[in-house]
XYZ file of C-alpha atoms in Angstrom:
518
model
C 123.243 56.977 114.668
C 121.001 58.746 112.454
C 121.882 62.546 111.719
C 119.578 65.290 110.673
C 120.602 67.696 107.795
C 120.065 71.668 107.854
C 120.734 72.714 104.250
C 120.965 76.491 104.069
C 118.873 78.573 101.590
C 121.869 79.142 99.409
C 122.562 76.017 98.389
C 119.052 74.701 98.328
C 119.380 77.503 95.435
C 122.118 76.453 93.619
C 120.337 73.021 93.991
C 117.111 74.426 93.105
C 117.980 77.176 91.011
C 114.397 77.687 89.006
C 112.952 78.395 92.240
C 115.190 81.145 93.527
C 115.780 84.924 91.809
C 117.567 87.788 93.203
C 116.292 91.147 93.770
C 116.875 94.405 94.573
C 116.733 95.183 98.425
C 117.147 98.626 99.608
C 114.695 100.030 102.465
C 112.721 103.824 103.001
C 114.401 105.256 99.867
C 112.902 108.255 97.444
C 113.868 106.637 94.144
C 113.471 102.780 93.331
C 115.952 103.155 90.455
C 118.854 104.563 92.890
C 118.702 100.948 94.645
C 121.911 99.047 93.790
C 121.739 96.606 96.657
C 120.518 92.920 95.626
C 119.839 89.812 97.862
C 119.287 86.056 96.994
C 115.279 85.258 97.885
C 114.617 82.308 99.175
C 112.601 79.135 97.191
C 108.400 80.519 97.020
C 109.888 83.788 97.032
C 109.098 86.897 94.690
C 110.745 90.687 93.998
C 108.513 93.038 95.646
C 107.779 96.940 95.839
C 106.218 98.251 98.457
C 105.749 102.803 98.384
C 104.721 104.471 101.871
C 103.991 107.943 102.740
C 106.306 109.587 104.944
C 105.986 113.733 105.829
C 104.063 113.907 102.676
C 106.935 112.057 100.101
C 106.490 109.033 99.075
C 109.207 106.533 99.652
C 110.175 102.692 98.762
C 111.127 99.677 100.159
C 112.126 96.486 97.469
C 113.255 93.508 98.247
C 112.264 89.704 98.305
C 108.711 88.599 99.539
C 106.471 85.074 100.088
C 104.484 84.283 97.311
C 101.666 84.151 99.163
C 101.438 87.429 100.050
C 101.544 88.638 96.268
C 98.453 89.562 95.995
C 95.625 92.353 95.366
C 94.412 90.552 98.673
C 97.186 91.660 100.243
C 96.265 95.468 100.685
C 93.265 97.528 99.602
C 92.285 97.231 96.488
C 91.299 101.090 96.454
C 95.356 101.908 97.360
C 97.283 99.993 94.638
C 98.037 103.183 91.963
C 101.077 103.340 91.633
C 103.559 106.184 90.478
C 102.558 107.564 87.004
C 104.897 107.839 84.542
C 103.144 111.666 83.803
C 103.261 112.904 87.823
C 103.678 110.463 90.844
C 100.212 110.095 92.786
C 99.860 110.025 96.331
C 99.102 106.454 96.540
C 99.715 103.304 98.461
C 101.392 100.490 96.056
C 102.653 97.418 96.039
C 103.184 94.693 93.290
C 105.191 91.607 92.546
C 107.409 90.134 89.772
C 109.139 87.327 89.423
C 112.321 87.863 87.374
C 116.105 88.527 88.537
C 116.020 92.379 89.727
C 112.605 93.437 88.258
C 111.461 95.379 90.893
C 112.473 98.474 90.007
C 110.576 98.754 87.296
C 107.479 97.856 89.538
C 104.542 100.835 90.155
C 104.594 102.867 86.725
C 101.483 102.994 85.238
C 99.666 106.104 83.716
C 96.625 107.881 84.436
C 93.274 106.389 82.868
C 92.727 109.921 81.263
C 95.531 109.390 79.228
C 93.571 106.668 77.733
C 96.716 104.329 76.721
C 96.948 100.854 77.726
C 99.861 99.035 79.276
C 102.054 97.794 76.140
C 103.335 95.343 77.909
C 100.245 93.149 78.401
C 97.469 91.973 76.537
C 94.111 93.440 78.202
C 91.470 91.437 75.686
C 93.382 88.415 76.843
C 93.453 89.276 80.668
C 90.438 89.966 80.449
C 88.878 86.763 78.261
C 91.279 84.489 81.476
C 90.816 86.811 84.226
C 87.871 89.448 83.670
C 90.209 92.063 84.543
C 88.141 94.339 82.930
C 85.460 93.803 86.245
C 88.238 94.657 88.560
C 87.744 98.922 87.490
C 90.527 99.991 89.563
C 93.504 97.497 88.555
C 91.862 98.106 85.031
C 92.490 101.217 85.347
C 96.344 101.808 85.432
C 96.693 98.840 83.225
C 94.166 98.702 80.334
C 91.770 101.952 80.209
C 91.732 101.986 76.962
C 90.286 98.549 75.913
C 88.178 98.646 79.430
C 86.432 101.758 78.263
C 87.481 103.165 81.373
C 89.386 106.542 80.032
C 86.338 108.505 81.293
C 87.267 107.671 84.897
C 88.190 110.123 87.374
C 89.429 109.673 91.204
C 88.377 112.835 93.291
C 90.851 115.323 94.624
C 90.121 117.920 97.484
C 89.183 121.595 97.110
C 91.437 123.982 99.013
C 90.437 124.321 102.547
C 88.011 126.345 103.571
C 88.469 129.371 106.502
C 89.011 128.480 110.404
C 86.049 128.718 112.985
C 86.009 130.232 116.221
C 87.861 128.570 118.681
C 85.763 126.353 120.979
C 86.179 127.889 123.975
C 86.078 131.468 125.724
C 89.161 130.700 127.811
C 92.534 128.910 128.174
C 92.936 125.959 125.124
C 90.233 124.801 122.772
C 90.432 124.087 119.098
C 89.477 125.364 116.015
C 88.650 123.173 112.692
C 88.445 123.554 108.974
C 86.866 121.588 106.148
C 87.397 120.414 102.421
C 85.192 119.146 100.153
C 86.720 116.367 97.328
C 85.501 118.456 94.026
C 87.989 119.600 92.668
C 87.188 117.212 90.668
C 84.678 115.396 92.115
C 84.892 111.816 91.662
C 82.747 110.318 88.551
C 82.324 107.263 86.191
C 83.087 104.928 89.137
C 86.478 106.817 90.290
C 87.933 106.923 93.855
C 86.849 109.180 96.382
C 89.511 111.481 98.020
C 92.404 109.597 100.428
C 92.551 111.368 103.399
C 90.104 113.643 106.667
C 87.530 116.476 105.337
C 88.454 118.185 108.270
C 91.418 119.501 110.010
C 91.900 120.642 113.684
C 94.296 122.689 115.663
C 94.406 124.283 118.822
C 93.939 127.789 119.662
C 94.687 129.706 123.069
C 92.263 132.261 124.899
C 92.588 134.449 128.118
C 93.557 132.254 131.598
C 89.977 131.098 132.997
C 89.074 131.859 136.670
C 90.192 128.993 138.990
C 88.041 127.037 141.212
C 88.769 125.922 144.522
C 88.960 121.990 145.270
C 90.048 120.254 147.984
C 93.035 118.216 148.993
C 92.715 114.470 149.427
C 91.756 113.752 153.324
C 94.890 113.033 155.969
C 95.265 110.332 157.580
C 92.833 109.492 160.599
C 93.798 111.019 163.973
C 94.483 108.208 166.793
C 91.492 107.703 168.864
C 90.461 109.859 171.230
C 90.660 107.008 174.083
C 92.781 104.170 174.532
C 89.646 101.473 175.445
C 86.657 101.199 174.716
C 84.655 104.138 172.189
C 86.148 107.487 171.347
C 86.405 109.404 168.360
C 88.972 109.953 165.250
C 89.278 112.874 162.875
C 90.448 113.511 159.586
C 90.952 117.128 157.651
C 91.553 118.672 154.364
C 92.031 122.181 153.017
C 90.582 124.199 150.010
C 94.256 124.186 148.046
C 94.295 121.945 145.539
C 94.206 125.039 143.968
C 93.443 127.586 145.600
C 90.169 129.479 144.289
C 91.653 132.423 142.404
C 90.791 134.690 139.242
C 87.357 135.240 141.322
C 86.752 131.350 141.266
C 84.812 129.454 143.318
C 85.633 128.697 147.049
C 85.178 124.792 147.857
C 82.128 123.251 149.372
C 81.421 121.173 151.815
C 83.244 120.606 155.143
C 87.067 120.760 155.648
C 86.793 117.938 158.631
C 85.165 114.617 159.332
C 84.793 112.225 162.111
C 84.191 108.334 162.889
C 83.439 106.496 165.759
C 86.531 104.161 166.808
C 86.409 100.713 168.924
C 89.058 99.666 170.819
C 89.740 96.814 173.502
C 87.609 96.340 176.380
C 89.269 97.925 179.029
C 89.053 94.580 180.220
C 90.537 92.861 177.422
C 89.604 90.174 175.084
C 90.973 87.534 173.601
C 90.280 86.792 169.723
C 90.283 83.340 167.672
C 92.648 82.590 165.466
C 92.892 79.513 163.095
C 96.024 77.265 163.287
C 98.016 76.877 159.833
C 96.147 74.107 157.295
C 97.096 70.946 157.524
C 98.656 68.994 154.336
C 96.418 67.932 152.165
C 95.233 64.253 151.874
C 95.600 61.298 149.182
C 93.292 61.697 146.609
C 89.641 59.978 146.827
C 90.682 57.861 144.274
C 92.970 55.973 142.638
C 91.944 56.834 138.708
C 90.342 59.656 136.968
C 89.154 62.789 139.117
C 88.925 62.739 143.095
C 89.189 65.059 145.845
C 91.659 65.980 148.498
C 91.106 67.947 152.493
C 92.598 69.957 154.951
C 91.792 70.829 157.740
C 93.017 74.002 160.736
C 91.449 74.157 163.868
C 90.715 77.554 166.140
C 93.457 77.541 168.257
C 95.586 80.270 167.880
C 94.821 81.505 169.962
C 91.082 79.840 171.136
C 88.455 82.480 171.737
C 88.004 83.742 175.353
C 84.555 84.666 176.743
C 85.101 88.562 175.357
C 86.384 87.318 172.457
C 85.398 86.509 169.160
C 85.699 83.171 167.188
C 87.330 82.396 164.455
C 85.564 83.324 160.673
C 85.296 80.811 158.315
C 85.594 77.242 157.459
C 87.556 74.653 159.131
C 87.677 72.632 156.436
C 88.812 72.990 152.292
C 88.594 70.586 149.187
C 90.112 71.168 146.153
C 89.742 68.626 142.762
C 92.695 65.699 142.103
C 93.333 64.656 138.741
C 94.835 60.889 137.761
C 95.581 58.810 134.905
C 92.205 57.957 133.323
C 90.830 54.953 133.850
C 91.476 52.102 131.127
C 94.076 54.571 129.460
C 97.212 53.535 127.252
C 99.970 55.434 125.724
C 101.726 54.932 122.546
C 104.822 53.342 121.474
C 106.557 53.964 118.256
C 107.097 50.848 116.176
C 110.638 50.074 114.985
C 112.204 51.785 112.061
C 111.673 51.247 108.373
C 114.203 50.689 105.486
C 116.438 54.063 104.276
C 114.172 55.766 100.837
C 116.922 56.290 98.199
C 118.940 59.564 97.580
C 116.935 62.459 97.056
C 119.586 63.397 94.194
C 121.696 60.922 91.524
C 125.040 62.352 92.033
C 126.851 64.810 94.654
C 125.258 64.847 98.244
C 121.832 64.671 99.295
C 119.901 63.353 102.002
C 117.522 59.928 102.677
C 115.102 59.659 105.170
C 113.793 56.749 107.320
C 110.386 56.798 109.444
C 108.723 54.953 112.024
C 105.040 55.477 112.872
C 103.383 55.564 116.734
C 101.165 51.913 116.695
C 102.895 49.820 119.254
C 100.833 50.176 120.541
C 98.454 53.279 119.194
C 97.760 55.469 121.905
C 93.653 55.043 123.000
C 91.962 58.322 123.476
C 92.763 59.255 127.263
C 96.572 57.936 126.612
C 99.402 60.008 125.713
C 100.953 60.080 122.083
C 104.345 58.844 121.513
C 106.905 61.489 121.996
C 109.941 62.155 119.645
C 110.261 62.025 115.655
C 108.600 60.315 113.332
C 111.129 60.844 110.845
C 115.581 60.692 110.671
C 117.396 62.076 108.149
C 121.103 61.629 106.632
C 123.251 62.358 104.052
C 123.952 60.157 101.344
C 126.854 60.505 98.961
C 126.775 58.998 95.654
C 129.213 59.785 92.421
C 130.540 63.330 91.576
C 127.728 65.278 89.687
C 129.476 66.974 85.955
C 130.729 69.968 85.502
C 129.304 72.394 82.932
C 129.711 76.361 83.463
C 130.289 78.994 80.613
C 130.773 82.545 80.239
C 131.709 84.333 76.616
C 131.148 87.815 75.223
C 131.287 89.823 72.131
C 129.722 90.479 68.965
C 129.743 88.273 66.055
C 126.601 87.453 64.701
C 125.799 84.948 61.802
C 123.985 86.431 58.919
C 122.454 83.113 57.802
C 120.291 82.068 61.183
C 121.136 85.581 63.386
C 122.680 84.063 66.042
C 125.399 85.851 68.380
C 128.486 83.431 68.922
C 129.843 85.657 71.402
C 133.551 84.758 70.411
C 135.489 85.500 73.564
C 135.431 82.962 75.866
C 135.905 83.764 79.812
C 135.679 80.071 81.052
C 134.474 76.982 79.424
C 134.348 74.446 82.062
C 133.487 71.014 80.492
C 134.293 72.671 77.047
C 130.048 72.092 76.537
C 130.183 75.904 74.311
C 131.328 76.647 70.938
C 132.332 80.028 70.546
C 132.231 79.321 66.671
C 128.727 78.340 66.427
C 127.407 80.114 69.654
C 125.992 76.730 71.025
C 126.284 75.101 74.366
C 125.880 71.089 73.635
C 124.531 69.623 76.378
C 126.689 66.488 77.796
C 124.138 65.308 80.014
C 120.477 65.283 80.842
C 119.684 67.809 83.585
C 118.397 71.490 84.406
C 120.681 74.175 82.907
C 120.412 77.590 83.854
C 120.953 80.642 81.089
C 121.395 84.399 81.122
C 121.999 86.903 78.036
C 122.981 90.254 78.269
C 122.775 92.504 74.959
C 123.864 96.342 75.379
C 122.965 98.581 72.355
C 122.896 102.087 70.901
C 120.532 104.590 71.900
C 117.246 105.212 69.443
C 117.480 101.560 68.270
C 114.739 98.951 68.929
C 115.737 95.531 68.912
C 114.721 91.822 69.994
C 116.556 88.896 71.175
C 115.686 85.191 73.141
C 117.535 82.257 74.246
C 116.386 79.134 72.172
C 116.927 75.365 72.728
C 116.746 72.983 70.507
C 118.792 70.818 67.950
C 122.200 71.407 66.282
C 120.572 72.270 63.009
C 118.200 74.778 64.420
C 115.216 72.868 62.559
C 113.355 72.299 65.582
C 113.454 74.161 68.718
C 111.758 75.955 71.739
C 111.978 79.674 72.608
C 112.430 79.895 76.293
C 112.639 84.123 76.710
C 111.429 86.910 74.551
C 113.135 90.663 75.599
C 112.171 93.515 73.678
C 114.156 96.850 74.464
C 112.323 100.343 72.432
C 114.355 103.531 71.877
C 116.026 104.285 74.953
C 117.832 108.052 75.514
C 121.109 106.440 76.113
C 123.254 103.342 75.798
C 122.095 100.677 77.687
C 122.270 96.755 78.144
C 119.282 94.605 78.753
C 119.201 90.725 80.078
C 117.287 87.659 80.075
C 117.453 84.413 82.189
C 115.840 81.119 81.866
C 116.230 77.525 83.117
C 115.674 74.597 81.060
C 115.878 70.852 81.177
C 118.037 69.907 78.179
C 118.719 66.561 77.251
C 121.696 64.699 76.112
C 123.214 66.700 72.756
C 120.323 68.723 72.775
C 121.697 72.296 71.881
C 120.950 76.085 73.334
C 121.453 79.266 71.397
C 121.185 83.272 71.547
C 119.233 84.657 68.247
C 118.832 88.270 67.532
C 114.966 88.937 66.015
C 117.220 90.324 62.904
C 120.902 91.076 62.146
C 121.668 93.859 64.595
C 125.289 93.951 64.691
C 125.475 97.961 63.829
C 123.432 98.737 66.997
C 124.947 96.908 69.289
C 127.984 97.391 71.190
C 130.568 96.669 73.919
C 132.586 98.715 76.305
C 135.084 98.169 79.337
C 132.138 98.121 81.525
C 129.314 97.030 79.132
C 129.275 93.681 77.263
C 127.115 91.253 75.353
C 127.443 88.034 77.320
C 126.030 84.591 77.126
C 126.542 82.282 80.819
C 125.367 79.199 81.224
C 125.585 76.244 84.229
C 124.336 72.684 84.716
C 122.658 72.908 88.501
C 121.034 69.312 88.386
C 121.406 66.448 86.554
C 118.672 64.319 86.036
């Protein structure tokens, strides 16, 4: 029997682990960096911030979002601003980033007048890949400076101006008000001002007069005679409203009359058709046809008074068959299992089958069911290699943090004396750092692979952290593929061990898992 496998998203992750980052998630809140919430995204997913106007505040939403939609495509290009790190702006924006909880750090940017660029990228090379430079109002809020853009300035509206009469002499109307966006006007190529250049409200005057108008007609009266002609009436009244205020009355007439037939005083007798008959086999035996019923007048039949029956005594309708010459499909038999789609643990194979036996022609129908089973497949246990140490004790000859105190060592793969995790196997490892130091310092660190001697070796994060206010920790994360004894490392840009430190809720840490062997 062949089984199909649902694997949920969470161990697809742990599976998959490059491809899945968690973010902060918090919904309609006033400050981004209150958000202490986090969820798991999914694989193709990003961290996202999103900022909405609500009652004239702007508020936030973060959380996880599909690739695709991380974009400049994805909203005006006009709206993405963002919240200045001078004064917030009254701005749509949203942006992506695609590290563990980054998004709250997402949406500050300065104004161009302040004529700074971003220090976190480099606008001559953004602009030699991308041209960002052509792009004036991403340019803006990232790289001013080097676009020559400082000069820029988005419009903002002039107070309002006074209200106008109200529209009308009596009961409601409305009354507007205009702006004008110069104050300042918008120049060098800056935005024009978000929002109407004119505002309305309504205004109440004296009750008008009322005018008369009628009521809908009654019913018609029975007919004045029980055979042959007579007469029927209908009426209405002038109250619906009344005239009043020195209104108008209503015009026209308050009654009307129509001539009414009835049955000979010698009576009649009417046609009626019978009910239809069921319909008949269709015309033919392939392709399109047609089918008939038929009803007759005889329900009653018409007497000499009376009159016949309306309409046709016959109806065809179209009848559809298999085409002519047409052949369905058949699915051939199945093919061989495809190997393991991992080396150790539990995965899954697949099998498929395809629909030629025979192929459909064009008028037949197409095989129905799968074209593909799944199963699981078990083969040996996968290793084991998962670390987590903390502390300061950094080596003055090559700077790098051994982070002495070990939590758990499973598969003993870290040396707390050298600060090294040897790998056992070949496979993806996954790596985060956390350094916490002293406020007014500025400091760099990265996690490095490599060999045991440090002579060669690849630097797989870079974090920077610049005189913050307070104490603080930063972190770093990276996955790797490591090979057999190949060796990964924490080094400090220079030998920092008076600025950092650790507390009961603050320490330097170094964690590391194998999540796939290769």
């Amino acid at each position: 029997m062949n089984i199909g496998v649902w694997i949920p998203v969470g161990i697809m992750c742990m599976i998959r682990a490059s491809e899945c980052i968690e973010c902060f998630s918090c919904q309609n809140i006033a400050d981004p960096n209150e958000c202490r919430n986090t969820s798991q995204c999914s694989s193709g997913q990003s961290c996202s911030l999103q900022t909405f106007q609500a009652d004239s505040e702007i508020r936030y939403t973060m959380g996880c979002q599909n690739n695709q939609l991380c974009s400049s495509l994805a909203v005006s290009p006009h709206s993405i601003i963002g919240r200045s790190v001078q004064t917030r702006q009254q701005y749509i924006c949203y942006e992506c980033c695609s590290t563990d909880r980054c998004n709250e750090n997402l949406c500050f940017h300065k104004k161009p007048s302040e004529c700074t660029d971003d220090e976190t990228l480099d606008c001559a090379r953004l602009n030699t890949l991308f041209n960002v430079c052509a792009d004036v109002h991403h340019a803006k809020i990232t790289c001013p400076k080097f676009c020559g853009l400082c000069q820029l300035v988005d419009g903002n509206w002039a107070e309002w101006g006074t209200w106008t009469q109200c529209s009308v002499t009596c009961a409601n109307g409305t009354q507007e008000r205009t702006r004008t966006c110069s104050n300042p006007p918008p120049s060098n190529g800056g935005l024009n001002c978000n929002g109407p250049a004119v505002d309305i409200k309504l205004c109440t005057q004296q009750l008008c007069p009322v005018h008369g108008n009628w009521t809908d007609w009654s019913s018609w009266s029975s007919c004045s005679v029980t055979c042959d002609v007579g007469l029927m009436k209908k009426t209405r009244t002038c109250t619906n409203p009344r005239p009043d205020r020195f209104g108008d009355n209503c015009y026209g007439d308050a009654s009307e009359y129509a001539v009414c037939q009835n049955e000979h005083c010698v009576a009649p007798v009417h046609g009626n058709w019978s009910a239809w008959s069921v319909w008949s086999t269709c015309s033919v035996t392939c392709d399109g046809g047609l089918q008939k019923r038929l009803r007759t007048c005889t329900n009653p039949k018409p007497n000499a008074l009376g009159d016949d029956c309306v309409g046709d005594h016959s109806e065809y309708t179209l009848c559809l068959n298999e085409p002519c010459g047409a052949r369905n499909g058949g699915w051939s038999t199945w093919g061989s299992w495809q190997s393991c789609s991992v080396t150790c643990g539990v995965g899954r194979r697949l099998m498929s089958r395809i629909c030629s036996n025979p192929s459909p022609t064009i008028y037949g129908k197409a095989c129905e069911g799968n074209s593909e089973a799944f199963d699981v497949c078990v083969n040996r246990p996968c290793n084991v290699v998962a670390f987590n140490a903390h502390g300061i004790n950094i080596i003055l000859s090559n700077n790098v943090n051994t982070f002495p105190t070990v939590i758990f060592n499973e598969g003993n793969a870290y040396n707390p004396y050298t600060g090294h995790l040897t790998a056992p196997v070949d496979g993806i490892y996954y790596f985060t750092v956390v350094i916490c130091y002293w406020p007014r310092h500025a400091l760099g660190f990265a996690i490095y692979k490599g060999n045991a001697d440090m002579s060669s070796f690849t630097r797989l994060t870079i974090n920077y952290a610049y005189n913050a206010d307070d104490a603080t920790c930063t972190s770093a994360s990276s996955s790797a593929k490591l090979n057999r004894n190949e060796h990964a490392w924490v080094q400090m840009n220079q030998h920092y061990t008076g600025e950092l430190f650790e507390a009961i809720n603050a320490w330097n840490t170094f964690t590391g898992a194998l999540v796939q062997e290769l």
